[in-house]
Coordinates of C-alpha atoms (C1' of nucleotides) in Angstrom, one line a residue:
Chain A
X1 CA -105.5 -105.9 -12.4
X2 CA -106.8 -103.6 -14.4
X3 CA -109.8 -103.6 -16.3
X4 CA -112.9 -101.5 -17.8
X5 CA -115.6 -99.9 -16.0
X6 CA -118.5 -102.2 -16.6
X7 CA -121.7 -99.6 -16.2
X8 CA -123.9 -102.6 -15.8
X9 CA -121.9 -104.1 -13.7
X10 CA -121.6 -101.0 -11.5
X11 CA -125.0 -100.3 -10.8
X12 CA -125.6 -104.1 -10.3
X13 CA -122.9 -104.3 -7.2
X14 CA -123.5 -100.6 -6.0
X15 CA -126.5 -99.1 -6.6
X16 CA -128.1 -97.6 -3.3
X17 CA -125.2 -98.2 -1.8
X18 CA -123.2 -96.1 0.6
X19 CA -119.8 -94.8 0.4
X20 CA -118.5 -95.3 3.5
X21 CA -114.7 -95.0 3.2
X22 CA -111.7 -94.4 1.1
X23 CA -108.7 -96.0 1.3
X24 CA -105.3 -96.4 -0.2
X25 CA -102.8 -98.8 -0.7
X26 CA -99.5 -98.5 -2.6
X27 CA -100.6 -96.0 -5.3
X28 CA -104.5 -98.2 -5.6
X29 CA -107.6 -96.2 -4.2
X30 CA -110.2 -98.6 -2.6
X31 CA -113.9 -97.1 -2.2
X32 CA -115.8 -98.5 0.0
X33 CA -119.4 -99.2 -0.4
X34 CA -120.9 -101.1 2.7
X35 CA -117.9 -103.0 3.7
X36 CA -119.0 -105.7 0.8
X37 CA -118.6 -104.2 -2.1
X38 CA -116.6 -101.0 -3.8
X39 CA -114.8 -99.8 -6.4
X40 CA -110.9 -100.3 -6.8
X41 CA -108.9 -97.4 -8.8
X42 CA -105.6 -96.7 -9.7
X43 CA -104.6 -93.0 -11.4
X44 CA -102.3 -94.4 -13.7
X45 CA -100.2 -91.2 -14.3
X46 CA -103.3 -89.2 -15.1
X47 CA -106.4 -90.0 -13.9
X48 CA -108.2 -87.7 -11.5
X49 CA -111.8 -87.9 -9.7
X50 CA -113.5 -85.0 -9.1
X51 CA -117.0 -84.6 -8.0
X52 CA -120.1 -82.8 -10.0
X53 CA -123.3 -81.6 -10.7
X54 CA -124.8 -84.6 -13.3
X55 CA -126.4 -81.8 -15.6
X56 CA -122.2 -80.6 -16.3
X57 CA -121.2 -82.1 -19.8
X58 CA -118.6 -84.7 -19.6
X59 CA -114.9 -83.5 -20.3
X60 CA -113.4 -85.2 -23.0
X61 CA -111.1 -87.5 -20.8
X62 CA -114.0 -88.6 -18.4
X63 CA -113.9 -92.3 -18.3
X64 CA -116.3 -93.3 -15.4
X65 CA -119.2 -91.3 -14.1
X66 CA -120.9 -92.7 -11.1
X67 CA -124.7 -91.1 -9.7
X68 CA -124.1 -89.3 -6.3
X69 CA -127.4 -88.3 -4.3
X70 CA -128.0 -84.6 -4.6
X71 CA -127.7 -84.8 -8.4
X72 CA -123.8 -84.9 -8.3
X73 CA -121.7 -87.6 -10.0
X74 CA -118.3 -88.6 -9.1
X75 CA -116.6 -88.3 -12.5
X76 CA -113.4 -90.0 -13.6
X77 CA -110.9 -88.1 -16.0
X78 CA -107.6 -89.8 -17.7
X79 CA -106.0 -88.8 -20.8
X80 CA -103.6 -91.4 -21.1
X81 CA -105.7 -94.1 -20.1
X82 CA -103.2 -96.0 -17.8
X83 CA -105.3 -95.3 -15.0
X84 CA -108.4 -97.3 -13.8
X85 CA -111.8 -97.8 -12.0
X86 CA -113.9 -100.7 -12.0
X87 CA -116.6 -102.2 -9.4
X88 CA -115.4 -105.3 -6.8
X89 CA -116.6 -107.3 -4.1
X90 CA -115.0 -106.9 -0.9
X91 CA -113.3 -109.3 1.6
X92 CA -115.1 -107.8 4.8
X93 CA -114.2 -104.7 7.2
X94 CA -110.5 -103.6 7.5
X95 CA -110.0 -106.2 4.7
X96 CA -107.9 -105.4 1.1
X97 CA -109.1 -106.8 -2.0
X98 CA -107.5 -109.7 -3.4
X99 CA -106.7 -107.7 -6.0
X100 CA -104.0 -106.4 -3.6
X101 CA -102.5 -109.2 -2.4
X102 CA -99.2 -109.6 -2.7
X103 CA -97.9 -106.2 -2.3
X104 CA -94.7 -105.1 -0.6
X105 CA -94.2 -102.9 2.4
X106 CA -95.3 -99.2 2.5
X107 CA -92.3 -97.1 1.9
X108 CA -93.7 -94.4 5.3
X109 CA -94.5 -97.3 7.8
X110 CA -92.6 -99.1 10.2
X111 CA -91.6 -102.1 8.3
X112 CA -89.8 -100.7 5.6
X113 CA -86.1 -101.1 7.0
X114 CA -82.5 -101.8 6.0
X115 CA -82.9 -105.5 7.2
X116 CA -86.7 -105.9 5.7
X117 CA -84.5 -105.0 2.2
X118 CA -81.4 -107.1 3.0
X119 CA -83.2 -110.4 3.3
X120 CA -85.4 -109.8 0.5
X121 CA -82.8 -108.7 -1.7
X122 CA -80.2 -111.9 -0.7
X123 CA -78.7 -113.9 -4.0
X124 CA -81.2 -111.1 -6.0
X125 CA -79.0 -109.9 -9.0
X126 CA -82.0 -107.5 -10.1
X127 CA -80.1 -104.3 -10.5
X128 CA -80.6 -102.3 -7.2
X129 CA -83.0 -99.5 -8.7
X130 CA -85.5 -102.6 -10.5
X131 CA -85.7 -104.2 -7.5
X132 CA -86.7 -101.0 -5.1
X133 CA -88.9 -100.5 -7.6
X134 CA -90.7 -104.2 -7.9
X135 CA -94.5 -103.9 -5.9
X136 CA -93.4 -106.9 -4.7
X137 CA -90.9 -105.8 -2.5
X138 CA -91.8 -101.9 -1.7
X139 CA -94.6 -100.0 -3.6
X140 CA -95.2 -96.6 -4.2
X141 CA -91.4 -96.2 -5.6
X142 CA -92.0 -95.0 -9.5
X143 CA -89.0 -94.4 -11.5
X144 CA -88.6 -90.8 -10.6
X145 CA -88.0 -91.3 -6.7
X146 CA -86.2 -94.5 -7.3
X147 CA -84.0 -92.3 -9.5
X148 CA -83.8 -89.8 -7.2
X149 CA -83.7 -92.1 -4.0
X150 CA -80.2 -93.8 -5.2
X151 CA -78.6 -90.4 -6.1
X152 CA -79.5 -89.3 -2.3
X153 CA -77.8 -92.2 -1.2
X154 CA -74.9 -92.6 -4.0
X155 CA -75.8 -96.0 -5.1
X156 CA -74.8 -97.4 -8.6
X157 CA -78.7 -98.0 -9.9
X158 CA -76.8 -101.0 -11.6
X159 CA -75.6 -103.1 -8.8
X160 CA -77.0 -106.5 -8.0
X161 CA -79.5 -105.8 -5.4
X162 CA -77.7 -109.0 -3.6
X163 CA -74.4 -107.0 -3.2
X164 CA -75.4 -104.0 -1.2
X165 CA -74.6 -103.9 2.5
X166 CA -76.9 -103.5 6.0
X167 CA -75.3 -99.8 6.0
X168 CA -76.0 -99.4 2.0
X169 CA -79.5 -100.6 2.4
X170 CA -80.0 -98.4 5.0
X171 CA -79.1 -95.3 3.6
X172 CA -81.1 -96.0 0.6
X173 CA -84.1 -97.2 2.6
X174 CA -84.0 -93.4 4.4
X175 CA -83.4 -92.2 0.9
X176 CA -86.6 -93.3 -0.4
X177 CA -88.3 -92.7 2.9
X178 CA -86.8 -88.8 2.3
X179 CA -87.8 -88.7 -1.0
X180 CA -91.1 -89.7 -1.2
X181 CA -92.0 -87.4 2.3
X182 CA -90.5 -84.1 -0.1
X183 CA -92.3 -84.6 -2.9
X184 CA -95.6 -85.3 -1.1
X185 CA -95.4 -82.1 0.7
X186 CA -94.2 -80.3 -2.9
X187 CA -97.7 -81.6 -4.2
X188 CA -96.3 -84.5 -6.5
X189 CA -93.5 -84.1 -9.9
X190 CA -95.9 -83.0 -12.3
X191 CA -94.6 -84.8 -15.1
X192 CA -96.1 -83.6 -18.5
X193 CA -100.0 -82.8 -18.1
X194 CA -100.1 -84.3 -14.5
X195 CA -102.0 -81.8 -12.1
X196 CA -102.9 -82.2 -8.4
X197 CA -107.1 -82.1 -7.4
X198 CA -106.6 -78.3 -7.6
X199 CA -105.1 -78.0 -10.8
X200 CA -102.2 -76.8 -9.7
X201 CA -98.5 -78.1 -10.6
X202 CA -96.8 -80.0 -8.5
X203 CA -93.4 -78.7 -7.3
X204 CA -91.4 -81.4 -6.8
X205 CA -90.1 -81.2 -10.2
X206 CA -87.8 -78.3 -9.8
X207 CA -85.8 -79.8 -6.7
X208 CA -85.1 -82.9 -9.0
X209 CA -81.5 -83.9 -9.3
X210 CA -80.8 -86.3 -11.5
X211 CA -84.1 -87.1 -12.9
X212 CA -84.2 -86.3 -16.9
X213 CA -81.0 -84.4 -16.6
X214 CA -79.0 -86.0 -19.1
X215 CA -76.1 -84.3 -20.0
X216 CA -76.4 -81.9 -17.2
X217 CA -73.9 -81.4 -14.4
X218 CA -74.5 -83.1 -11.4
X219 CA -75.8 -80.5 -8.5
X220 CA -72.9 -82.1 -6.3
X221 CA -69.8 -82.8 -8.4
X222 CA -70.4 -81.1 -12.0
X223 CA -70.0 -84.4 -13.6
X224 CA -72.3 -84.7 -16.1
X225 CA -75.3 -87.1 -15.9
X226 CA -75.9 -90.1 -17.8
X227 CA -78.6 -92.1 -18.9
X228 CA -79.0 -95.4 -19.6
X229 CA -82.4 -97.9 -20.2
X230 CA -83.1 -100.6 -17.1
X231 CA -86.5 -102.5 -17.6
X232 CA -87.5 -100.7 -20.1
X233 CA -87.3 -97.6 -18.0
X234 CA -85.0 -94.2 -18.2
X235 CA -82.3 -94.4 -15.1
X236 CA -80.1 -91.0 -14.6
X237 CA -77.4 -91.3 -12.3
X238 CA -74.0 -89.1 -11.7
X239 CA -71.2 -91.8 -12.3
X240 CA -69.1 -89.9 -10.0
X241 CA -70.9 -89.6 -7.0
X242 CA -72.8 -92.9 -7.3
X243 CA -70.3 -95.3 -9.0
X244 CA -67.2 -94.3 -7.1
X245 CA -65.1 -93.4 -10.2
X246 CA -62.0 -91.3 -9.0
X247 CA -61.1 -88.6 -11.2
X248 CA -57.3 -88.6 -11.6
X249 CA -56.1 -85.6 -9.9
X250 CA -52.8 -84.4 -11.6
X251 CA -50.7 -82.4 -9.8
X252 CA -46.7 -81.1 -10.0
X253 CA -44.1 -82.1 -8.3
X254 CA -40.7 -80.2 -7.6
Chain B
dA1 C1' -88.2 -118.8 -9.9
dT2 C1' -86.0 -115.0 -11.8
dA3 C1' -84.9 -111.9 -15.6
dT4 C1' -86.0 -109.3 -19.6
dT5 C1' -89.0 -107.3 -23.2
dC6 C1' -93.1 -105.6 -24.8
dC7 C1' -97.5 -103.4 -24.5
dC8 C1' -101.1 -100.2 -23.2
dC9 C1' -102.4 -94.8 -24.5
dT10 C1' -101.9 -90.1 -25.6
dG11 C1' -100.1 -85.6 -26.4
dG12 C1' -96.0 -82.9 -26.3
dA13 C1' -91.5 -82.4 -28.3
dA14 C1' -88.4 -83.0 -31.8
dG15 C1' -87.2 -83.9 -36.6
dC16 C1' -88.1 -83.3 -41.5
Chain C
dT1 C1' -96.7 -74.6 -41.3
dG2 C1' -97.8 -79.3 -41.2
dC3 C1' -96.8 -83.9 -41.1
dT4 C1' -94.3 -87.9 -39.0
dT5 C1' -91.8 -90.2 -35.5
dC6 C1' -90.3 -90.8 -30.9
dC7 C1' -90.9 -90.8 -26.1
dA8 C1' -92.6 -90.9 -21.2
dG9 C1' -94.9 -93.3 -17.4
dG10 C1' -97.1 -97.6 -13.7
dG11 C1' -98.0 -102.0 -14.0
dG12 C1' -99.0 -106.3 -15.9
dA13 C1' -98.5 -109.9 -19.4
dA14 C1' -95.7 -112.5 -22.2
dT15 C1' -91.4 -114.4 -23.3
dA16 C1' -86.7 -116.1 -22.3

DNA sequence: ATATTCCCCTGGAAGC
DNA sequence: TGCTTCCAGGGGAATA
């Protein structure tokens, strides 16, 4: 999927072209140029677009600069480089990319359920927070909201996806749903450098609960937070709340 | 087919 | 102070 902008290749497939839509799908950007053609992006974790006059020097993260009519140029900016833009042909009108196919449901539209996750999860012994976070199954769900999403709904990230319940799967399905709608209005997590179009911080970040709090007390139960490495990624989860453990109550009797 | 590991890239944080 | 090492993230490729 991803790959380098090709300048030639650009101007080759676009040039005098229109823009005539933008689109998203799971965390990709589609530009559309004509219906046929257009450019397929993804931000990575910090790429940003913004939209200048040509004569501006480029920053020093600008990756992509692409000729606008009135002597602007839509510019694209990523320091880490995970992030993408490159030229493709289009299917037609109303159409993804092939580039897309293949992705799960949207995590905000009707489709994304307890029983859509049930059967895709049967005889799946993924732990619970890989699999909610496979593009396969649901996209959109990074590592902080699927952190976040299985606090919410006090579910062991560990667990075989298989072995969660209708009710389970619910829960967590309204979790994510929760999740993701809070941090979109909070303007994103703003991890590290990230910053929204603006410039600004997101807020997100400071209503995290278990995300990077290792060691910290839980905002429920004061237990503290641990961390362990799933797929390569950080998971934090309160093993009270989420993993059922009772803690021995002692008490005295007469 | 499913599961796990590694890699990309960079700058900020932590360690020496 | 300055240098080195480690780490984070989305997503895909490679490996088991």
């Amino acid at each position: 999927m991803r790959r380098d902008f090709d300048p030639v290749e650009a101007e080759r497939l676009l040039k005098g072209k229109k823009i005539t839509a933008v689109k998203r799908r799971a965390k990709y950007i589609v530009i559309e140029c004509d219906t046929s053609v257009g450019m397929l992006s993804h931000l990575g974790m910090t790429g940003s677009f913004r939209v200048e006059k040509a004569q501006l020097p480029y920053g020093k993260y600008d990756r992509a600069a692409v000729c606008l009519d009135k002597g602007e140029e839509l510019r694209y900016a990523d320091v880490r480089r995970f992030g993408y833009i490159y030229p493709i042909t289009l299917p037609g009108q109303g159409l993804w990319p092939e580039e897309l196919a293949g992705l799960g449901q949207e995590p905000l539209e009707k489709g994304f359920n307890a029983a859509y996750l049930l059967s895709r999860a049967q005889q799946r012994k993924t732990p619970v927070k890989i699999f909610i976070m496979d593009q396969a199954v649901v996209v959109g769900v990074g590592n902080i909201y699927a952190n976040e999403a299985l606090f919410a709904a006090k579910i062991d990230p560990r667990r075989a996806a298989g072995d969660l319940t209708a009710a389970e799967w619910k829960a967590l399905a309204a979790e994510i749903r929760k999740t993701l709608r809070k941090s979109i209005r909070a303007g994103g997590s703003s991890i590290r450098n990230y910053r929204t179009v603006d410039g600004s911080e997101g807020a997100f970040q400071r209503s995290l609960n278990v995300y990077g709090k290792k060691a910290e007390p839980c905002p429920a139960c004061g237990t503290k937070i641990e961390t362990i490495r799933q797929g390569g990624r950080s998971t934090f989860f309160c093993p009270q709340c989420q993993c059922g453990k009772k803690v021995m109550k002692i008490r005295k009797t007469t």
